[in-house]
Short mmCIF file of C-alpha atoms in Angstrom, two decimals:
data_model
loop_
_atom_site.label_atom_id
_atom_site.label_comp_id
_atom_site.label_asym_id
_atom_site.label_seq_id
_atom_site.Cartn_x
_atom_site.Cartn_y
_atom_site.Cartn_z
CA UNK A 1 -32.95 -39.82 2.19
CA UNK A 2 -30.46 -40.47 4.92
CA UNK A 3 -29.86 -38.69 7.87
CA UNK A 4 -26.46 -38.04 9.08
CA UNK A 5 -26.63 -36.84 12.70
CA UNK A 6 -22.79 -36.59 13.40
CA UNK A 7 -22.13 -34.98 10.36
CA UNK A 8 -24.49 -32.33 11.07
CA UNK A 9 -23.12 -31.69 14.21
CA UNK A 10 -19.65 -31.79 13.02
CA UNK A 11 -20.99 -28.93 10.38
CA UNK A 12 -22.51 -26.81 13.29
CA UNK A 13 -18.86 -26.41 14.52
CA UNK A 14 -17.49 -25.90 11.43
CA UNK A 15 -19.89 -23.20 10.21
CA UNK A 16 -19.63 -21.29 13.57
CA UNK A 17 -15.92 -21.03 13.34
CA UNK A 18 -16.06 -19.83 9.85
CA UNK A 19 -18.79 -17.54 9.13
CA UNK A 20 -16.82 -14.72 8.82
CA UNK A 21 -14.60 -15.57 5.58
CA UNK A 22 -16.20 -14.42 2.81
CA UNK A 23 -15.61 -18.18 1.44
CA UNK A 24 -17.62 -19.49 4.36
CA UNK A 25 -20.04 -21.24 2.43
CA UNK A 26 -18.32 -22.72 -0.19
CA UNK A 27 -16.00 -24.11 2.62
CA UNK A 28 -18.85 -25.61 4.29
CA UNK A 29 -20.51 -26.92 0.93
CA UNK A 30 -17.52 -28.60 -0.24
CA UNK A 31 -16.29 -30.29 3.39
CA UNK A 32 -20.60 -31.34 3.73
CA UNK A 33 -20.46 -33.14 0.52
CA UNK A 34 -16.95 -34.90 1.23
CA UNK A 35 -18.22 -36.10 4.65
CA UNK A 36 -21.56 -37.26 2.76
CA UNK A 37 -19.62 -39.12 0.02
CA UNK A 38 -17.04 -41.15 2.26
CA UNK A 39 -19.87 -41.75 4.69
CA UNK A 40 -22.19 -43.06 1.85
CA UNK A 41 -18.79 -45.24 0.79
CA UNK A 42 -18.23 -46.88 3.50
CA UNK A 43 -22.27 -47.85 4.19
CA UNK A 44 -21.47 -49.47 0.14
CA UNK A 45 -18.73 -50.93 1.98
CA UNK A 46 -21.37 -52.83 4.76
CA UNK A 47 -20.92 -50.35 7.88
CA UNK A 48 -23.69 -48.97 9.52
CA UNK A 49 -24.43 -44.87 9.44
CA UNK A 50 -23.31 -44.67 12.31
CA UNK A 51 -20.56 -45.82 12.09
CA UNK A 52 -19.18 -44.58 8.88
CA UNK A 53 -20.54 -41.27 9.78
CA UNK A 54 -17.53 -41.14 12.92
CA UNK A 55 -15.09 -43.14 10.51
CA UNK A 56 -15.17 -40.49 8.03
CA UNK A 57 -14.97 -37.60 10.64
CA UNK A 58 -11.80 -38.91 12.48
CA UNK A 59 -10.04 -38.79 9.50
CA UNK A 60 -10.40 -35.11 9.64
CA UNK A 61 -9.94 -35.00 13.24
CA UNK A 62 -11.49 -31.70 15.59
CA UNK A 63 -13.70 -29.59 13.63
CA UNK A 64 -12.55 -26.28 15.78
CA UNK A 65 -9.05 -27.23 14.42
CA UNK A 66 -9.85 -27.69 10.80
CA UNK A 67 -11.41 -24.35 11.07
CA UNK A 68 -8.18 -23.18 13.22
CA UNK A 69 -6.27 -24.18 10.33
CA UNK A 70 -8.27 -22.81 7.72
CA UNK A 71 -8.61 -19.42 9.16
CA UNK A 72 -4.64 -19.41 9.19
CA UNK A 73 -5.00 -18.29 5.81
CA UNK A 74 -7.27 -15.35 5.53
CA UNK A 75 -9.89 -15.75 2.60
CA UNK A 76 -9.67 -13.88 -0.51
CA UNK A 77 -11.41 -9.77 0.06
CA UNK A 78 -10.84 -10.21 4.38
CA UNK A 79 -8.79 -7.44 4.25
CA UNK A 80 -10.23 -6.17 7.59
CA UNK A 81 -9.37 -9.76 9.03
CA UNK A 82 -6.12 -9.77 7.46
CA UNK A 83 -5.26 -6.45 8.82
CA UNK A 84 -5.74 -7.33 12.24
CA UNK A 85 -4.55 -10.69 12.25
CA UNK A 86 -0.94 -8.98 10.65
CA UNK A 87 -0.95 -5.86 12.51
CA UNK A 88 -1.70 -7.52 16.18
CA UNK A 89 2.01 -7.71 17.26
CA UNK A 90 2.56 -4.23 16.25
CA UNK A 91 -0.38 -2.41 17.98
CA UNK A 92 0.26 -4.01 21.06
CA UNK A 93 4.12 -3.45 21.18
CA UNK A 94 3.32 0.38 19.95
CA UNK A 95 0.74 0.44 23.00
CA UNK A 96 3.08 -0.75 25.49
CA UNK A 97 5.55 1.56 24.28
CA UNK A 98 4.21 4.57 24.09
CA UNK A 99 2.28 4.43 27.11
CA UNK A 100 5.83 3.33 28.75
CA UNK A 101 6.88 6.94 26.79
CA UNK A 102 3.20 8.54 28.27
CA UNK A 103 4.60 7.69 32.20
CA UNK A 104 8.10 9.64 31.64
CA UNK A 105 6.46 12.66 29.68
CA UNK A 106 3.46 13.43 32.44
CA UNK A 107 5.42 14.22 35.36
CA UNK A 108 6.89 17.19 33.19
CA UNK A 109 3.30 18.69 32.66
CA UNK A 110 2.89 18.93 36.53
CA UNK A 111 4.25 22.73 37.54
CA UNK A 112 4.00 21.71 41.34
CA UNK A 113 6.12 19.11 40.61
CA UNK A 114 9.27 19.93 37.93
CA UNK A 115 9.59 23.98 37.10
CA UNK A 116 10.22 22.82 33.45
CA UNK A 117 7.04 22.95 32.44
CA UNK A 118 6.27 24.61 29.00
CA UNK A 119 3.98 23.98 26.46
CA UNK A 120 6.23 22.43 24.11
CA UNK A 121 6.16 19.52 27.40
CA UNK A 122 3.01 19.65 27.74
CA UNK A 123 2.01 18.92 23.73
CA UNK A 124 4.53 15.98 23.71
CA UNK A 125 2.24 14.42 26.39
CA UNK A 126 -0.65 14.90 25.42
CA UNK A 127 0.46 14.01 21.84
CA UNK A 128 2.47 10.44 23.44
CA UNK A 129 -1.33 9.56 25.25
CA UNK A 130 -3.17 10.03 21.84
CA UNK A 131 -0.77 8.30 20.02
CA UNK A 132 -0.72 5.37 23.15
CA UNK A 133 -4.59 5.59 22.84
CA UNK A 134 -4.98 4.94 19.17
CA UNK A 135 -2.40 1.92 19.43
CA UNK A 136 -5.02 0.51 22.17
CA UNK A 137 -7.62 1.19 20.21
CA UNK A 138 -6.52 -0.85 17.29
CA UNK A 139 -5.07 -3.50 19.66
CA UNK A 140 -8.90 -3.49 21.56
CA UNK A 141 -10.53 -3.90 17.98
CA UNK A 142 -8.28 -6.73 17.14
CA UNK A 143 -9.31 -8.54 19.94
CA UNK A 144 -13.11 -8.39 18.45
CA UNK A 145 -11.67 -9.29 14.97
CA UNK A 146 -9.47 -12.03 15.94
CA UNK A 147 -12.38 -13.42 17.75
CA UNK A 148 -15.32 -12.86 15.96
CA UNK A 149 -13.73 -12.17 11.85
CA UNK A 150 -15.70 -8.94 11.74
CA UNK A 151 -16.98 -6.16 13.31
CA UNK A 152 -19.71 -7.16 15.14
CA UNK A 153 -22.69 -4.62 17.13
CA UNK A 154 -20.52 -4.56 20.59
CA UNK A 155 -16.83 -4.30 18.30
CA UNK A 156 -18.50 -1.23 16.79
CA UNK A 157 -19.67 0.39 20.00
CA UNK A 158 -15.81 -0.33 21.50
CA UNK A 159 -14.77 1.50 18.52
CA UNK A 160 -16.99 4.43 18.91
CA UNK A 161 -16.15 4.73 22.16
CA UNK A 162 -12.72 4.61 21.45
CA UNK A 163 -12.70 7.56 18.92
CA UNK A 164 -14.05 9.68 21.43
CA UNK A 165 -10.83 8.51 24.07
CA UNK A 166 -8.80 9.87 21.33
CA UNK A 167 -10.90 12.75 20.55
CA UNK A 168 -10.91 13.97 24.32
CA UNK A 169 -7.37 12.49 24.94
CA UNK A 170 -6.48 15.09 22.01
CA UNK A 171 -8.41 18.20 22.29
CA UNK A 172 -8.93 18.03 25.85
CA UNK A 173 -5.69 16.07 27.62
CA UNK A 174 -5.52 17.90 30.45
CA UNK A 175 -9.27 16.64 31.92
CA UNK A 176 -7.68 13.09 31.92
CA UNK A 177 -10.92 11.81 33.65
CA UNK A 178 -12.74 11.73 30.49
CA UNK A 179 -10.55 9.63 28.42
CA UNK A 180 -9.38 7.79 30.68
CA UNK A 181 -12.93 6.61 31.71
CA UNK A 182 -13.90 6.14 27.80
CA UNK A 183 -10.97 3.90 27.54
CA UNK A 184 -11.60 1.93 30.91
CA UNK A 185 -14.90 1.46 29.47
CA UNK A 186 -13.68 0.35 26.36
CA UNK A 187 -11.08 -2.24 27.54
CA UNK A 188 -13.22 -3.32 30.47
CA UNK A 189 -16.33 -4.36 27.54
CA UNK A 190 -13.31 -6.21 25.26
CA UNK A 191 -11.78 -8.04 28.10
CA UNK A 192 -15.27 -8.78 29.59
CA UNK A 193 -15.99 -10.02 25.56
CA UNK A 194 -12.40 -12.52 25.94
CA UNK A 195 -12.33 -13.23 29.59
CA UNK A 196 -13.49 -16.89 28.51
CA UNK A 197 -11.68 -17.51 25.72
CA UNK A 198 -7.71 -17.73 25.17
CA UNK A 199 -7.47 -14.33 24.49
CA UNK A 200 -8.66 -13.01 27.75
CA UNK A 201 -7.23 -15.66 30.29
CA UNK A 202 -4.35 -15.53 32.03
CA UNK A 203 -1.97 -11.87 33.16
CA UNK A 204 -3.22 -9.94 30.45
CA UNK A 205 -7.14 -10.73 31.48
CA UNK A 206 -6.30 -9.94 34.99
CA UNK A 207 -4.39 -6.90 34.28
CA UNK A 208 -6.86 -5.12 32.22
CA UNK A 209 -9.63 -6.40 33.45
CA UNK A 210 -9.44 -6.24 36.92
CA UNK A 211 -6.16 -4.45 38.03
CA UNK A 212 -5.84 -1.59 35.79
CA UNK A 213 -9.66 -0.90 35.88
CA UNK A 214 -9.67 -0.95 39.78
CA UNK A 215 -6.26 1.30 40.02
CA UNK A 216 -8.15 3.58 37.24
CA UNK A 217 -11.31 3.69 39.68
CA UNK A 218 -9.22 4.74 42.95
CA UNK A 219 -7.44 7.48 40.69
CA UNK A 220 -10.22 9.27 39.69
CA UNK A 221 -12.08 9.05 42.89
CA UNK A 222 -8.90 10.09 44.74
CA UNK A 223 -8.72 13.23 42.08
CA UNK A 224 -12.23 14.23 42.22
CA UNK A 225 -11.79 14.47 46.32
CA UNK A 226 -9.02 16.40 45.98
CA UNK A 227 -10.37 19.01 44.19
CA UNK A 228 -13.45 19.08 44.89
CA UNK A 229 -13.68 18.07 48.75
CA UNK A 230 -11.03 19.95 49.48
CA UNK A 231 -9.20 17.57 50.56
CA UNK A 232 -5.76 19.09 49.39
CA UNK A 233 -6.34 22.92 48.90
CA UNK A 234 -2.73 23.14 47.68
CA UNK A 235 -2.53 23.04 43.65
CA UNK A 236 1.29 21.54 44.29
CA UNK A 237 -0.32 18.73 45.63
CA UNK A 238 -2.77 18.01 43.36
CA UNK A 239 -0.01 17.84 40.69
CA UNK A 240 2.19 15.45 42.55
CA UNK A 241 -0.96 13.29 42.79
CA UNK A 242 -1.40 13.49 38.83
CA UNK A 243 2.42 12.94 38.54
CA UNK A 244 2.04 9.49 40.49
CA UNK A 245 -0.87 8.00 39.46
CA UNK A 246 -1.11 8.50 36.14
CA UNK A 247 2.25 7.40 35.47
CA UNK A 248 1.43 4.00 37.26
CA UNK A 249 -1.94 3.90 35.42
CA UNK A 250 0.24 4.12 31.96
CA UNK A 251 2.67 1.47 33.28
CA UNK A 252 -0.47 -1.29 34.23
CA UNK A 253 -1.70 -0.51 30.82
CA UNK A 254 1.42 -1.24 29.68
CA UNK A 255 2.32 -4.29 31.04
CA UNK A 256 -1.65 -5.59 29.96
CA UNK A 257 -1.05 -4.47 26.39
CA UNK A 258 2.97 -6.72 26.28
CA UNK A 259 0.70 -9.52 27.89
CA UNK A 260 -1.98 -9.36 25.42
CA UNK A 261 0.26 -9.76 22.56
CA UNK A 262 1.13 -13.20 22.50
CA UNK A 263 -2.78 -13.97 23.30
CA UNK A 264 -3.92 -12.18 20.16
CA UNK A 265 -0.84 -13.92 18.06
CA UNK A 266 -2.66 -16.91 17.73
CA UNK A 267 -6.00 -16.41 18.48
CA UNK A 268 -8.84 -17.27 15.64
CA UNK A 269 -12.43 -17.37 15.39
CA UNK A 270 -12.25 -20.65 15.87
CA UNK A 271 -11.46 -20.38 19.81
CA UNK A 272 -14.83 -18.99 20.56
CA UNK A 273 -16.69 -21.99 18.85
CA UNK A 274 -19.56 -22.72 21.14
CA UNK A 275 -21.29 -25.95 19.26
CA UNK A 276 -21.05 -29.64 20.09
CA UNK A 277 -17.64 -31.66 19.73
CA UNK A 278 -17.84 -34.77 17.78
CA UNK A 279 -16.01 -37.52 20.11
CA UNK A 280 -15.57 -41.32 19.22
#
Protein backbone atom coordinates (compact mmCIF):
# COMPACT_ATOMS: atom_id res chain seq x y z
CA UNK A 1 0.00 0.00 0.00
CA UNK A 2 1.22 3.48 -0.73
CA UNK A 3 2.12 6.04 1.47
CA UNK A 4 1.14 9.52 0.88
CA UNK A 5 3.17 11.79 3.18
CA UNK A 6 1.85 15.25 1.89
CA UNK A 7 -1.49 14.20 1.88
CA UNK A 8 -1.37 13.26 5.37
CA UNK A 9 -0.07 16.34 6.36
CA UNK A 10 -2.39 18.29 4.30
CA UNK A 11 -5.25 16.15 6.36
CA UNK A 12 -3.63 17.11 9.79
CA UNK A 13 -4.56 20.76 8.89
CA UNK A 14 -7.66 20.04 7.62
CA UNK A 15 -8.93 17.91 10.51
CA UNK A 16 -7.67 20.48 13.12
CA UNK A 17 -9.61 23.26 11.58
CA UNK A 18 -12.70 21.25 11.44
CA UNK A 19 -13.25 19.09 14.31
CA UNK A 20 -15.86 20.93 15.64
CA UNK A 21 -18.70 20.54 12.82
CA UNK A 22 -20.61 17.83 13.54
CA UNK A 23 -19.83 16.79 9.72
CA UNK A 24 -16.14 16.77 10.55
CA UNK A 25 -15.52 13.42 9.54
CA UNK A 26 -17.36 12.91 6.65
CA UNK A 27 -15.60 16.16 5.41
CA UNK A 28 -12.34 14.70 6.04
CA UNK A 29 -13.32 11.15 4.56
CA UNK A 30 -14.57 12.47 1.42
CA UNK A 31 -11.60 15.33 0.72
CA UNK A 32 -8.89 12.01 1.92
CA UNK A 33 -10.28 9.85 -0.72
CA UNK A 34 -10.36 12.70 -3.52
CA UNK A 35 -6.71 13.57 -2.76
CA UNK A 36 -5.97 9.64 -2.85
CA UNK A 37 -7.79 9.16 -6.20
CA UNK A 38 -6.22 12.16 -8.27
CA UNK A 39 -2.91 11.33 -6.65
CA UNK A 40 -3.21 7.58 -7.65
CA UNK A 41 -4.30 9.20 -11.35
CA UNK A 42 -1.72 10.99 -12.03
CA UNK A 43 1.08 8.10 -10.77
CA UNK A 44 -1.31 5.98 -13.84
CA UNK A 45 -0.40 8.97 -15.66
CA UNK A 46 3.78 8.27 -15.08
CA UNK A 47 4.48 10.95 -12.17
CA UNK A 48 6.14 10.03 -9.23
CA UNK A 49 4.19 10.13 -5.54
CA UNK A 50 5.65 12.77 -4.90
CA UNK A 51 4.91 14.57 -7.16
CA UNK A 52 1.33 13.91 -7.86
CA UNK A 53 0.79 13.98 -4.22
CA UNK A 54 1.65 18.24 -4.40
CA UNK A 55 -0.08 18.32 -7.97
CA UNK A 56 -3.25 17.22 -6.60
CA UNK A 57 -3.01 19.46 -3.42
CA UNK A 58 -2.39 22.81 -5.30
CA UNK A 59 -5.36 22.39 -7.02
CA UNK A 60 -7.09 22.84 -3.78
CA UNK A 61 -4.76 25.40 -2.66
CA UNK A 62 -4.18 26.20 1.56
CA UNK A 63 -5.75 23.66 3.62
CA UNK A 64 -6.50 26.44 6.57
CA UNK A 65 -8.50 28.17 3.74
CA UNK A 66 -10.50 25.27 2.48
CA UNK A 67 -11.42 24.80 6.03
CA UNK A 68 -11.92 28.83 6.27
CA UNK A 69 -14.30 28.38 3.59
CA UNK A 70 -16.04 25.49 4.73
CA UNK A 71 -16.69 26.69 8.17
CA UNK A 72 -18.41 29.79 6.39
CA UNK A 73 -21.29 27.65 6.32
CA UNK A 74 -22.07 26.24 9.67
CA UNK A 75 -22.81 22.37 9.52
CA UNK A 76 -26.15 20.97 9.91
CA UNK A 77 -27.20 20.69 14.27
CA UNK A 78 -24.11 23.67 15.13
CA UNK A 79 -26.60 25.67 16.43
CA UNK A 80 -24.25 26.79 19.27
CA UNK A 81 -21.66 27.71 16.42
CA UNK A 82 -24.20 29.28 14.41
CA UNK A 83 -25.40 31.35 17.22
CA UNK A 84 -22.26 32.89 17.87
CA UNK A 85 -20.96 33.24 14.58
CA UNK A 86 -24.61 35.37 13.81
CA UNK A 87 -24.96 37.04 17.02
CA UNK A 88 -21.09 38.38 17.24
CA UNK A 89 -21.84 41.88 15.78
CA UNK A 90 -24.68 42.31 18.05
CA UNK A 91 -23.14 41.39 21.47
CA UNK A 92 -20.34 43.48 20.92
CA UNK A 93 -22.25 46.65 19.67
CA UNK A 94 -24.86 45.95 22.77
CA UNK A 95 -21.55 45.80 25.03
CA UNK A 96 -20.16 48.92 23.84
CA UNK A 97 -23.36 50.50 24.21
CA UNK A 98 -24.53 49.88 27.23
CA UNK A 99 -21.44 50.18 29.02
CA UNK A 100 -21.23 53.74 27.07
CA UNK A 101 -25.04 54.00 28.90
CA UNK A 102 -23.23 52.32 32.38
CA UNK A 103 -20.56 55.64 32.40
CA UNK A 104 -23.55 58.36 32.23
CA UNK A 105 -25.86 56.43 34.78
CA UNK A 106 -22.98 55.91 37.73
CA UNK A 107 -22.17 59.33 38.48
CA UNK A 108 -25.98 59.68 39.52
CA UNK A 109 -25.59 56.83 42.20
CA UNK A 110 -22.76 58.90 43.90
CA UNK A 111 -24.69 61.23 46.77
CA UNK A 112 -21.29 63.16 47.34
CA UNK A 113 -21.34 63.91 43.99
CA UNK A 114 -25.09 64.87 42.32
CA UNK A 115 -28.02 65.33 45.23
CA UNK A 116 -30.29 63.40 42.74
CA UNK A 117 -29.69 60.35 43.94
CA UNK A 118 -32.71 57.96 44.48
CA UNK A 119 -33.20 54.53 44.13
CA UNK A 120 -35.04 54.58 41.04
CA UNK A 121 -31.07 56.01 39.80
CA UNK A 122 -29.52 53.80 41.45
CA UNK A 123 -31.57 50.46 39.92
CA UNK A 124 -31.10 51.89 36.35
CA UNK A 125 -27.33 51.46 37.02
CA UNK A 126 -27.01 48.72 38.39
CA UNK A 127 -29.59 47.25 35.93
CA UNK A 128 -27.40 49.16 32.63
CA UNK A 129 -23.96 47.15 34.24
CA UNK A 130 -25.86 43.74 34.30
CA UNK A 131 -27.28 44.20 31.16
CA UNK A 132 -23.47 45.63 29.80
CA UNK A 133 -22.11 42.47 31.63
CA UNK A 134 -24.23 39.83 30.01
CA UNK A 135 -23.54 41.46 26.44
CA UNK A 136 -19.67 40.84 27.41
CA UNK A 137 -20.30 37.75 28.47
CA UNK A 138 -21.78 36.48 25.30
CA UNK A 139 -19.29 38.57 23.27
CA UNK A 140 -16.24 36.76 25.66
CA UNK A 141 -17.87 33.25 24.84
CA UNK A 142 -17.95 33.99 21.20
CA UNK A 143 -14.50 34.58 21.13
CA UNK A 144 -13.98 30.75 22.46
CA UNK A 145 -16.63 29.60 19.88
CA UNK A 146 -15.42 31.42 16.97
CA UNK A 147 -12.10 30.01 17.76
CA UNK A 148 -12.39 26.74 18.93
CA UNK A 149 -16.41 25.61 17.37
CA UNK A 150 -17.37 24.57 20.89
CA UNK A 151 -17.18 25.02 24.29
CA UNK A 152 -14.13 23.83 25.33
CA UNK A 153 -12.76 23.17 29.46
CA UNK A 154 -11.26 26.97 29.70
CA UNK A 155 -14.66 28.48 27.47
CA UNK A 156 -16.67 26.81 30.23
CA UNK A 157 -14.73 28.13 33.20
CA UNK A 158 -14.96 31.91 31.37
CA UNK A 159 -18.54 31.24 31.39
CA UNK A 160 -18.87 30.26 34.94
CA UNK A 161 -17.06 32.94 35.92
CA UNK A 162 -19.02 35.15 34.02
CA UNK A 163 -22.43 34.14 35.58
CA UNK A 164 -21.18 34.99 38.80
CA UNK A 165 -20.06 38.89 37.28
CA UNK A 166 -23.66 39.04 36.54
CA UNK A 167 -24.85 37.44 39.60
CA UNK A 168 -22.80 39.93 41.89
CA UNK A 169 -23.11 42.79 39.28
CA UNK A 170 -27.00 42.16 40.03
CA UNK A 171 -27.64 41.37 43.55
CA UNK A 172 -24.76 43.10 44.87
CA UNK A 173 -23.85 46.34 42.39
CA UNK A 174 -22.88 48.51 44.79
CA UNK A 175 -19.50 46.26 45.95
CA UNK A 176 -18.27 46.88 42.31
CA UNK A 177 -14.92 45.19 43.31
CA UNK A 178 -16.35 41.85 42.99
CA UNK A 179 -17.67 41.93 39.56
CA UNK A 180 -15.57 43.88 38.29
CA UNK A 181 -12.63 41.54 39.27
CA UNK A 182 -14.76 38.34 37.98
CA UNK A 183 -15.03 40.07 34.73
CA UNK A 184 -11.26 41.27 34.54
CA UNK A 185 -10.60 37.76 35.15
CA UNK A 186 -12.77 36.63 32.62
CA UNK A 187 -11.66 38.90 29.72
CA UNK A 188 -8.04 38.83 30.80
CA UNK A 189 -8.21 34.47 30.35
CA UNK A 190 -10.18 35.10 26.68
CA UNK A 191 -7.83 37.69 25.46
CA UNK A 192 -4.83 35.75 26.93
CA UNK A 193 -6.73 32.54 24.85
CA UNK A 194 -6.68 35.12 21.31
CA UNK A 195 -3.72 37.26 21.94
CA UNK A 196 -2.00 35.06 19.08
CA UNK A 197 -4.47 34.67 16.80
CA UNK A 198 -6.49 37.38 14.62
CA UNK A 199 -8.91 37.74 17.09
CA UNK A 200 -6.76 39.03 19.83
CA UNK A 201 -4.14 41.22 17.87
CA UNK A 202 -4.22 44.53 17.27
CA UNK A 203 -6.43 47.70 19.59
CA UNK A 204 -8.87 45.42 20.82
CA UNK A 205 -5.98 42.87 22.30
CA UNK A 206 -4.25 45.79 23.76
CA UNK A 207 -7.24 47.36 25.16
CA UNK A 208 -8.60 44.51 27.04
CA UNK A 209 -5.81 42.89 27.66
CA UNK A 210 -3.48 45.17 28.89
CA UNK A 211 -5.10 48.69 29.26
CA UNK A 212 -8.38 48.09 30.70
CA UNK A 213 -7.02 45.29 33.04
CA UNK A 214 -4.18 47.64 34.33
CA UNK A 215 -6.73 50.83 34.72
CA UNK A 216 -9.12 48.08 36.51
CA UNK A 217 -6.04 47.13 38.86
CA UNK A 218 -5.17 50.91 39.90
CA UNK A 219 -9.06 51.40 40.57
CA UNK A 220 -9.52 48.95 42.97
CA UNK A 221 -6.28 49.41 44.72
CA UNK A 222 -6.91 53.18 44.77
CA UNK A 223 -10.60 52.25 46.37
CA UNK A 224 -9.50 49.79 48.82
CA UNK A 225 -6.88 52.66 50.22
CA UNK A 226 -9.38 54.94 50.44
CA UNK A 227 -11.48 53.26 52.60
CA UNK A 228 -9.66 51.31 54.28
CA UNK A 229 -6.24 53.29 54.87
CA UNK A 230 -7.89 56.12 55.47
CA UNK A 231 -6.64 57.78 53.06
CA UNK A 232 -9.81 60.01 52.35
CA UNK A 233 -11.98 59.93 55.60
CA UNK A 234 -14.56 62.03 53.73
CA UNK A 235 -17.48 59.73 52.18
CA UNK A 236 -17.89 62.81 49.43
CA UNK A 237 -14.70 61.88 48.31
CA UNK A 238 -14.87 58.49 48.04
CA UNK A 239 -17.91 58.98 45.75
CA UNK A 240 -16.25 61.39 43.41
CA UNK A 241 -13.53 58.72 43.14
CA UNK A 242 -16.29 56.01 42.16
CA UNK A 243 -17.88 58.70 39.87
CA UNK A 244 -14.44 58.99 37.87
CA UNK A 245 -13.10 55.84 37.61
CA UNK A 246 -15.65 53.74 36.99
CA UNK A 247 -17.01 55.74 34.34
CA UNK A 248 -13.53 55.60 32.52
CA UNK A 249 -13.33 51.85 33.33
CA UNK A 250 -16.89 51.48 31.35
CA UNK A 251 -15.58 53.70 28.52
CA UNK A 252 -12.03 51.36 27.99
CA UNK A 253 -14.36 48.48 28.02
CA UNK A 254 -16.15 50.09 25.62
CA UNK A 255 -13.93 51.07 23.16
CA UNK A 256 -12.26 47.11 23.52
CA UNK A 257 -15.69 45.61 22.95
CA UNK A 258 -16.32 48.27 19.24
CA UNK A 259 -12.66 46.99 18.52
CA UNK A 260 -13.34 43.44 19.02
CA UNK A 261 -16.17 43.38 16.70
CA UNK A 262 -14.73 43.42 13.45
CA UNK A 263 -12.03 40.73 14.86
CA UNK A 264 -14.75 38.26 15.77
CA UNK A 265 -16.67 39.07 12.23
CA UNK A 266 -14.49 36.93 10.48
CA UNK A 267 -12.76 34.89 12.65
CA UNK A 268 -13.09 30.80 12.26
CA UNK A 269 -11.64 27.86 13.72
CA UNK A 270 -9.60 27.71 11.10
CA UNK A 271 -7.26 30.75 12.31
CA UNK A 272 -5.99 28.83 15.24
CA UNK A 273 -4.79 25.83 13.02
CA UNK A 274 -1.49 24.87 14.51
CA UNK A 275 -0.34 21.83 11.98
CA UNK A 276 2.14 21.87 9.12
CA UNK A 277 1.48 23.94 5.79
CA UNK A 278 1.84 22.06 2.64
CA UNK A 279 4.20 24.41 0.36
CA UNK A 280 5.42 23.54 -3.27
Amino acid sequence: MAYYPLIRDYMFVFDEAVHTRSDAADLSDELHDHLIEATDRMRASGLDLETAQRTSLNRLGDPALLARMISAVPAKGSTMYAFFTRGTDFFTLAAGVLWAASAIAIPLTQPGVLPIWTPNTYTIAIVLISAAIVASSLALIAVHIRLSGRLVTLAVTVAVILALAVSSSFFVGWFFASWLILLMTATTMTLSRAWDTPVGAGLAGRLLLVVWPLIALVTLVGYVAMTSIGLAVRSSSVDLYVAIALPILCLTYTAGMLALRPRLRTATPADISRGPLITA
